[in-house]
């Protein structure tokens, strides 16, 4: 016997109260239930269709990501939006056919599926690369180009950046850069955590009034809190305008761990010219060869705090930059605040940067990686429950 989608009661197949929508017949126990369906359920079906056109997500994904790890809140949103789901023994259960429409997953309060939820608020997204011919850097060298523009146009007094230690190869050293040459020296990624806040405080105390701060999401969050906090540092930050330039970050690794790994592979840190994480692989470039290893081989050296971080794209930055989504030698740029948007586009207008709007498929790649970062906490909880 058919089930009334509104009250969930069973009704005879020859009921006088029915309607057809989207190629399917829906039966009702009364005119009141049919009227409710006409006003409410049709909008849910339209939502299912629009989501289904984008991505196939079955109940199995909800079970894997949310129900089995014990993250489900028992709010009932999945059962309320799908007639094939019910709540039994304090868990959502599939009792009918799943069409992989994705509604249950997208309505769940524990999943993160919207653009803003995954990468934060943005004004615009770009693909960009440097407009300075002789400049080389990580991906499109856009961060270095932004800093060059700010310094040469007098918009910033200094930039807080990270360079490699002269005594210990590839050990990060935060510095206060005031010249183009110092900014260029800091070009490229170092996959170990840099304690840049000490350099920032030094610049503020030196009387620098306009400062560009470059860092990953955790350091950007620290600056954001220090700017907002009434406890201790607010009086210092009222003396300086800080432009927060955030770097995409999936993982960092202990410097000692990277050294141990590199030496274990028959290499020396001092011989490595650059490092790059790309598509789950860790690349080590020397003057005459490229060695590539599965990123999982470095898991034991991964910073413990990264296991709990859910922010890929430095959501509290004025502008965020990363090598995800765009082709080789290009940078993905997310302009967030008004000042970030204006300064980036001024740098473009003045020839320091070449840019275009980020393509839909490129943004999709960014969102997919951001989703992995957001949901890694589910895996942590799952491991703890095993």
Coordinates of C-alpha atoms in Angstrom, one line a residue:
X1 CA 0.0 0.0 0.0
X2 CA 1.2 3.5 -0.7
X3 CA 2.4 5.8 2.1
X4 CA 1.0 9.3 2.6
X5 CA 4.2 11.4 2.3
X6 CA 2.8 14.0 4.8
X7 CA 1.4 12.0 7.7
X8 CA 3.2 8.7 6.8
X9 CA 0.0 6.7 7.1
X10 CA -0.8 3.9 4.6
X11 CA -3.6 4.6 2.1
X12 CA -5.4 2.4 -0.4
X13 CA -4.1 2.5 -4.0
X14 CA -7.5 3.6 -5.3
X15 CA -7.7 6.7 -3.0
X16 CA -9.4 9.7 -4.5
X17 CA -6.6 12.0 -3.1
X18 CA -3.5 11.8 -5.2
X19 CA -1.3 13.8 -7.5
X20 CA 1.5 13.2 -10.0
X21 CA 4.7 15.2 -9.8
X22 CA 8.0 14.6 -11.5
X23 CA 6.8 11.4 -13.1
X24 CA 5.8 9.8 -9.8
X25 CA 2.3 9.3 -8.2
X26 CA 1.8 10.5 -4.6
X27 CA -1.3 9.2 -2.6
X28 CA -2.9 10.9 0.4
X29 CA -5.3 10.0 3.1
X30 CA -7.2 13.3 2.9
X31 CA -7.5 16.5 1.0
X32 CA -5.7 18.3 3.8
X33 CA -2.5 16.2 3.3
X34 CA -2.7 16.7 -0.5
X35 CA -2.9 20.5 0.0
X36 CA 0.1 20.5 2.3
X37 CA 2.0 18.4 -0.2
X38 CA 1.2 20.9 -3.0
X39 CA 2.6 23.8 -1.0
X40 CA 5.5 22.1 0.8
X41 CA 6.7 18.9 -0.7
X42 CA 6.9 20.1 -4.3
X43 CA 9.5 22.6 -3.2
X44 CA 11.5 19.8 -1.5
X45 CA 11.3 17.8 -4.7
X46 CA 12.6 20.8 -6.7
X47 CA 15.4 21.1 -4.3
X48 CA 16.3 17.4 -4.7
X49 CA 16.4 17.9 -8.5
X50 CA 18.7 20.9 -8.3
X51 CA 21.1 19.2 -5.9
X52 CA 21.0 16.0 -7.9
X53 CA 22.0 17.9 -11.0
X54 CA 25.2 18.9 -9.3
X55 CA 26.4 15.8 -7.4
X56 CA 25.1 12.3 -6.6
X57 CA 25.2 11.8 -2.8
X58 CA 23.5 8.8 -1.4
X59 CA 22.3 7.9 2.1
X60 CA 25.4 5.8 2.4
X61 CA 27.6 8.9 2.6
X62 CA 25.5 10.3 5.4
X63 CA 25.8 6.9 7.2
X64 CA 29.6 6.9 6.7
X65 CA 30.4 10.5 7.5
X66 CA 27.8 11.3 10.2
X67 CA 25.8 8.3 11.6
X68 CA 28.5 5.7 12.2
X69 CA 31.0 8.1 13.8
X70 CA 28.3 9.1 16.3
X71 CA 28.1 12.7 15.1
X72 CA 24.4 12.7 14.3
X73 CA 22.4 15.1 16.4
X74 CA 19.0 13.3 15.9
X75 CA 17.4 16.5 14.7
X76 CA 15.4 14.5 12.2
X77 CA 16.1 16.8 9.2
X78 CA 17.0 13.8 7.0
X79 CA 13.8 11.9 7.8
X80 CA 11.7 15.1 7.5
X81 CA 13.0 15.8 4.0
X82 CA 13.0 12.2 2.6
X83 CA 10.2 9.7 2.8
X84 CA 12.7 6.8 2.5
X85 CA 14.4 7.7 5.8
X86 CA 13.0 7.1 9.3
X87 CA 14.5 7.3 12.8
X88 CA 14.9 3.9 14.5
X89 CA 16.8 3.0 17.7
X90 CA 18.1 6.6 17.9
X91 CA 19.6 6.5 14.4
X92 CA 18.4 7.5 10.9
X93 CA 17.6 4.4 8.9
X94 CA 17.0 3.9 5.2
X95 CA 13.6 2.1 4.7
X96 CA 13.0 2.8 1.1
X97 CA 14.8 3.3 -2.2
X98 CA 17.7 5.9 -2.2
X99 CA 17.9 7.9 -5.4
X100 CA 21.1 9.7 -4.4
X101 CA 19.5 13.0 -4.6
X102 CA 21.7 14.4 -1.8
X103 CA 18.9 16.1 0.2
X104 CA 19.6 14.2 3.4
X105 CA 23.3 15.0 3.3
X106 CA 22.8 18.6 2.4
X107 CA 20.2 19.3 5.1
X108 CA 22.2 17.7 7.9
X109 CA 23.5 20.3 10.4
X110 CA 26.7 18.3 10.8
X111 CA 27.8 18.4 7.1
X112 CA 29.4 21.3 5.5
X113 CA 28.4 21.7 1.8
X114 CA 28.0 25.4 1.0
X115 CA 30.8 27.6 -0.5
X116 CA 30.8 29.9 2.4
X117 CA 30.8 27.0 4.9
X118 CA 33.8 25.5 3.2
X119 CA 36.1 28.5 2.4
X120 CA 34.4 31.5 4.2
X121 CA 33.1 34.7 2.8
X122 CA 34.6 36.1 -0.3
X123 CA 34.0 39.1 -2.6
X124 CA 35.6 37.5 -5.7
X125 CA 37.8 34.6 -6.7
X126 CA 40.6 34.9 -9.3
X127 CA 43.3 32.9 -11.0
X128 CA 46.4 35.0 -11.0
X129 CA 50.2 35.0 -11.7
X130 CA 52.9 37.6 -11.4
X131 CA 53.3 40.3 -13.9
X132 CA 57.0 40.8 -12.9
X133 CA 59.0 39.1 -15.6
X134 CA 62.1 38.1 -13.6
X135 CA 60.2 37.0 -10.5
X136 CA 60.1 33.3 -9.5
X137 CA 58.1 32.0 -6.6
X138 CA 55.7 29.3 -5.4
X139 CA 52.9 28.7 -8.0
X140 CA 52.2 32.1 -9.6
X141 CA 54.4 34.2 -7.2
X142 CA 51.3 36.4 -6.5
X143 CA 52.0 36.9 -2.8
X144 CA 55.5 38.2 -3.5
X145 CA 54.1 40.4 -6.3
X146 CA 51.5 41.9 -3.9
X147 CA 54.1 42.7 -1.3
X148 CA 56.4 44.2 -4.0
X149 CA 53.5 46.5 -5.1
X150 CA 52.7 47.5 -1.5
X151 CA 56.3 48.4 -0.7
X152 CA 57.1 50.2 -3.9
X153 CA 53.9 52.2 -3.8
X154 CA 54.3 53.1 -0.1
X155 CA 51.1 51.3 0.9
X156 CA 52.9 49.2 3.5
X157 CA 56.0 50.0 5.7
X158 CA 57.0 46.3 6.0
X159 CA 55.9 42.7 5.5
X160 CA 56.0 39.9 8.0
X161 CA 57.3 36.9 6.0
X162 CA 59.3 33.7 6.5
X163 CA 62.8 32.9 5.1
X164 CA 65.0 29.8 5.4
X165 CA 67.6 29.7 8.2
X166 CA 71.2 30.1 7.0
X167 CA 72.4 27.8 9.7
X168 CA 69.8 25.0 9.5
X169 CA 68.5 24.5 5.9
X170 CA 64.7 24.8 5.5
X171 CA 64.2 25.8 9.1
X172 CA 61.6 28.7 9.0
X173 CA 62.7 32.1 10.3
X174 CA 60.2 34.9 10.5
X175 CA 61.5 38.3 9.5
X176 CA 60.4 41.9 9.1
X177 CA 61.0 42.7 5.4
X178 CA 61.2 46.3 4.3
X179 CA 62.7 46.0 0.9
X180 CA 61.9 44.2 -2.4
X181 CA 65.0 42.0 -2.1
X182 CA 64.0 40.8 1.4
X183 CA 60.5 40.0 0.1
X184 CA 61.9 38.0 -2.8
X185 CA 64.2 36.1 -0.5
X186 CA 61.0 34.8 1.3
X187 CA 59.4 33.5 -2.0
X188 CA 58.3 29.9 -2.0
X189 CA 56.7 27.6 0.6
X190 CA 58.3 26.1 3.7
X191 CA 56.2 23.2 5.1
X192 CA 57.1 23.8 8.7
X193 CA 55.3 26.1 11.1
X194 CA 56.7 29.6 11.4
X195 CA 56.2 31.6 14.6
X196 CA 55.5 34.9 12.7
X197 CA 53.6 36.6 15.6
X198 CA 56.9 37.5 17.3
X199 CA 58.1 39.3 14.2
X200 CA 54.7 41.1 14.0
X201 CA 54.9 42.3 17.5
X202 CA 58.4 43.5 16.9
X203 CA 57.3 45.5 13.9
X204 CA 54.4 47.1 15.8
X205 CA 56.7 48.1 18.7
X206 CA 59.2 49.6 16.2
X207 CA 56.4 52.0 15.1
X208 CA 55.5 50.4 11.8
X209 CA 52.0 51.7 11.0
X210 CA 51.1 49.7 7.9
X211 CA 52.0 46.1 7.9
X212 CA 51.4 43.2 5.6
X213 CA 51.3 39.9 7.5
X214 CA 51.7 36.6 5.6
X215 CA 50.7 33.4 7.3
X216 CA 48.7 30.2 7.3
X217 CA 45.2 30.1 8.8
X218 CA 46.3 29.4 12.4
X219 CA 48.6 32.5 12.4
X220 CA 46.0 34.6 10.6
X221 CA 43.4 33.6 13.2
X222 CA 45.9 34.7 16.0
X223 CA 46.3 38.1 14.4
X224 CA 42.5 38.4 13.9
X225 CA 41.9 37.6 17.6
X226 CA 44.7 39.9 18.8
X227 CA 43.1 42.7 16.8
X228 CA 39.7 42.1 18.3
X229 CA 40.6 41.1 21.8
X230 CA 40.3 43.5 24.7
X231 CA 42.8 41.5 26.7
X232 CA 46.3 42.8 26.5
X233 CA 47.2 43.6 22.9
X234 CA 44.5 45.9 21.6
X235 CA 46.4 49.1 22.5
X236 CA 49.3 48.0 20.4
X237 CA 47.2 47.1 17.3
X238 CA 45.4 50.4 17.4
X239 CA 48.7 51.9 16.3
X240 CA 49.0 49.7 13.1
X241 CA 46.9 48.8 10.1
X242 CA 47.5 45.1 9.4
X243 CA 46.8 43.6 6.0
X244 CA 46.3 39.8 6.5
X245 CA 47.5 37.7 3.6
X246 CA 46.5 34.1 4.2
X247 CA 48.1 31.0 2.7
X248 CA 46.1 27.9 1.8
X249 CA 47.4 25.1 4.1
X250 CA 46.5 21.4 4.4
X251 CA 49.4 20.3 6.6
X252 CA 52.6 21.3 8.2
X253 CA 55.4 19.1 9.3
X254 CA 58.1 19.3 12.0
X255 CA 61.3 20.6 10.6
X256 CA 63.3 17.8 12.3
X257 CA 60.9 15.3 10.8
X258 CA 61.3 16.6 7.3
X259 CA 65.1 16.4 7.8
X260 CA 64.9 12.8 9.0
X261 CA 62.7 11.8 6.1
X262 CA 64.9 13.5 3.5
X263 CA 68.1 12.0 4.9
X264 CA 66.4 8.6 5.0
X265 CA 65.8 8.9 1.3
X266 CA 69.5 9.5 0.6
X267 CA 69.1 13.3 0.2
X268 CA 70.4 16.4 2.0
X269 CA 68.2 19.3 3.0
X270 CA 70.9 21.8 1.8
X271 CA 70.7 20.3 -1.7
X272 CA 66.9 20.9 -2.1
X273 CA 66.0 24.0 -4.0
X274 CA 62.2 23.9 -3.5
X275 CA 59.4 21.8 -2.0
X276 CA 55.8 21.4 -3.3
X277 CA 52.8 19.4 -2.2
X278 CA 50.6 18.6 -5.2
X279 CA 47.8 16.0 -5.6
X280 CA 48.7 14.0 -2.5
X281 CA 52.4 13.9 -3.3
X282 CA 55.4 15.6 -1.7
X283 CA 57.9 16.9 -4.3
X284 CA 61.5 17.7 -3.6
X285 CA 63.3 19.6 -6.3
X286 CA 67.1 19.8 -6.5
X287 CA 69.3 21.4 -9.2
X288 CA 69.4 18.2 -11.3
X289 CA 66.4 16.0 -10.2
X290 CA 62.9 15.8 -8.9
X291 CA 62.0 13.2 -6.3
X292 CA 58.3 12.6 -5.5
X293 CA 56.9 10.7 -2.5
X294 CA 53.4 9.8 -1.3
X295 CA 52.3 12.3 1.3
X296 CA 51.2 9.5 3.6
X297 CA 54.9 8.6 4.1
X298 CA 55.3 11.8 6.0
X299 CA 52.2 11.3 8.3
X300 CA 54.4 10.6 11.3
X301 CA 56.0 14.0 11.0
X302 CA 52.8 15.9 10.6
X303 CA 52.2 18.6 13.2
X304 CA 49.6 17.3 15.7
X305 CA 47.5 20.5 15.6
X306 CA 46.9 20.1 11.9
X307 CA 44.8 17.0 12.7
X308 CA 42.3 19.3 14.3
X309 CA 42.4 22.2 11.9
X310 CA 39.5 22.7 9.5
X311 CA 40.5 25.9 7.8
X312 CA 42.2 25.3 4.4
X313 CA 41.7 28.8 3.0
X314 CA 42.6 31.2 5.8
X315 CA 39.0 32.4 6.2
X316 CA 39.9 35.4 8.5
X317 CA 42.4 36.8 6.0
X318 CA 41.8 39.9 3.9
X319 CA 43.0 37.9 0.8
X320 CA 43.8 34.2 0.6
X321 CA 46.2 32.6 -1.8
X322 CA 46.8 28.9 -2.8
X323 CA 48.0 26.6 -5.5
X324 CA 44.8 24.5 -5.5
X325 CA 42.5 24.6 -8.4
X326 CA 44.5 26.7 -10.9
X327 CA 47.0 25.3 -13.4
X328 CA 50.7 25.1 -12.8
X329 CA 52.4 28.5 -12.3
X330 CA 49.1 30.1 -11.4
X331 CA 47.7 31.0 -8.0
X332 CA 44.1 30.8 -6.7
X333 CA 43.2 34.2 -5.1
X334 CA 40.2 34.8 -2.8
X335 CA 39.6 38.5 -2.2
X336 CA 37.6 38.8 1.1
X337 CA 37.6 42.2 2.8
X338 CA 37.1 45.5 1.1
X339 CA 40.7 46.6 1.6
X340 CA 41.9 43.2 0.3
X341 CA 39.8 43.4 -2.8
X342 CA 40.9 47.0 -3.6
X343 CA 44.7 46.4 -3.1
X344 CA 44.7 43.2 -5.2
X345 CA 42.9 44.9 -8.1
X346 CA 45.2 47.9 -7.8
X347 CA 48.2 45.6 -8.1
X348 CA 46.6 44.1 -11.2
X349 CA 45.9 47.6 -12.7
X350 CA 49.5 48.6 -12.1
X351 CA 50.9 45.6 -13.9
X352 CA 52.3 43.7 -10.9
X353 CA 49.8 40.9 -11.3
X354 CA 48.0 39.3 -14.2
X355 CA 44.5 38.0 -13.2
X356 CA 41.3 36.5 -14.5
X357 CA 38.1 35.3 -12.8
X358 CA 38.4 31.8 -11.3
X359 CA 36.6 29.2 -13.5
X360 CA 33.8 27.1 -12.1
X361 CA 35.8 23.8 -12.3
X362 CA 38.8 25.5 -10.6
X363 CA 36.6 26.6 -7.7
X364 CA 35.1 23.1 -7.5
X365 CA 38.6 21.7 -6.9
X366 CA 39.2 24.2 -4.1
X367 CA 35.9 23.3 -2.5
X368 CA 36.6 19.6 -2.7
X369 CA 39.9 20.0 -0.9
X370 CA 38.3 22.4 1.6
X371 CA 35.7 19.7 2.3
X372 CA 38.4 17.2 3.0
X373 CA 39.9 19.6 5.5
X374 CA 36.6 20.4 7.2
X375 CA 35.6 16.8 7.6
X376 CA 38.9 15.4 8.8
X377 CA 37.6 15.9 12.3
X378 CA 35.0 13.2 11.6
X379 CA 37.9 10.8 11.1
X380 CA 39.5 11.8 14.4
X381 CA 36.2 11.1 16.2
X382 CA 35.8 7.9 14.4
X383 CA 39.3 6.7 15.4
X384 CA 38.6 7.6 19.0
X385 CA 35.4 5.6 19.0
X386 CA 37.1 2.4 17.6

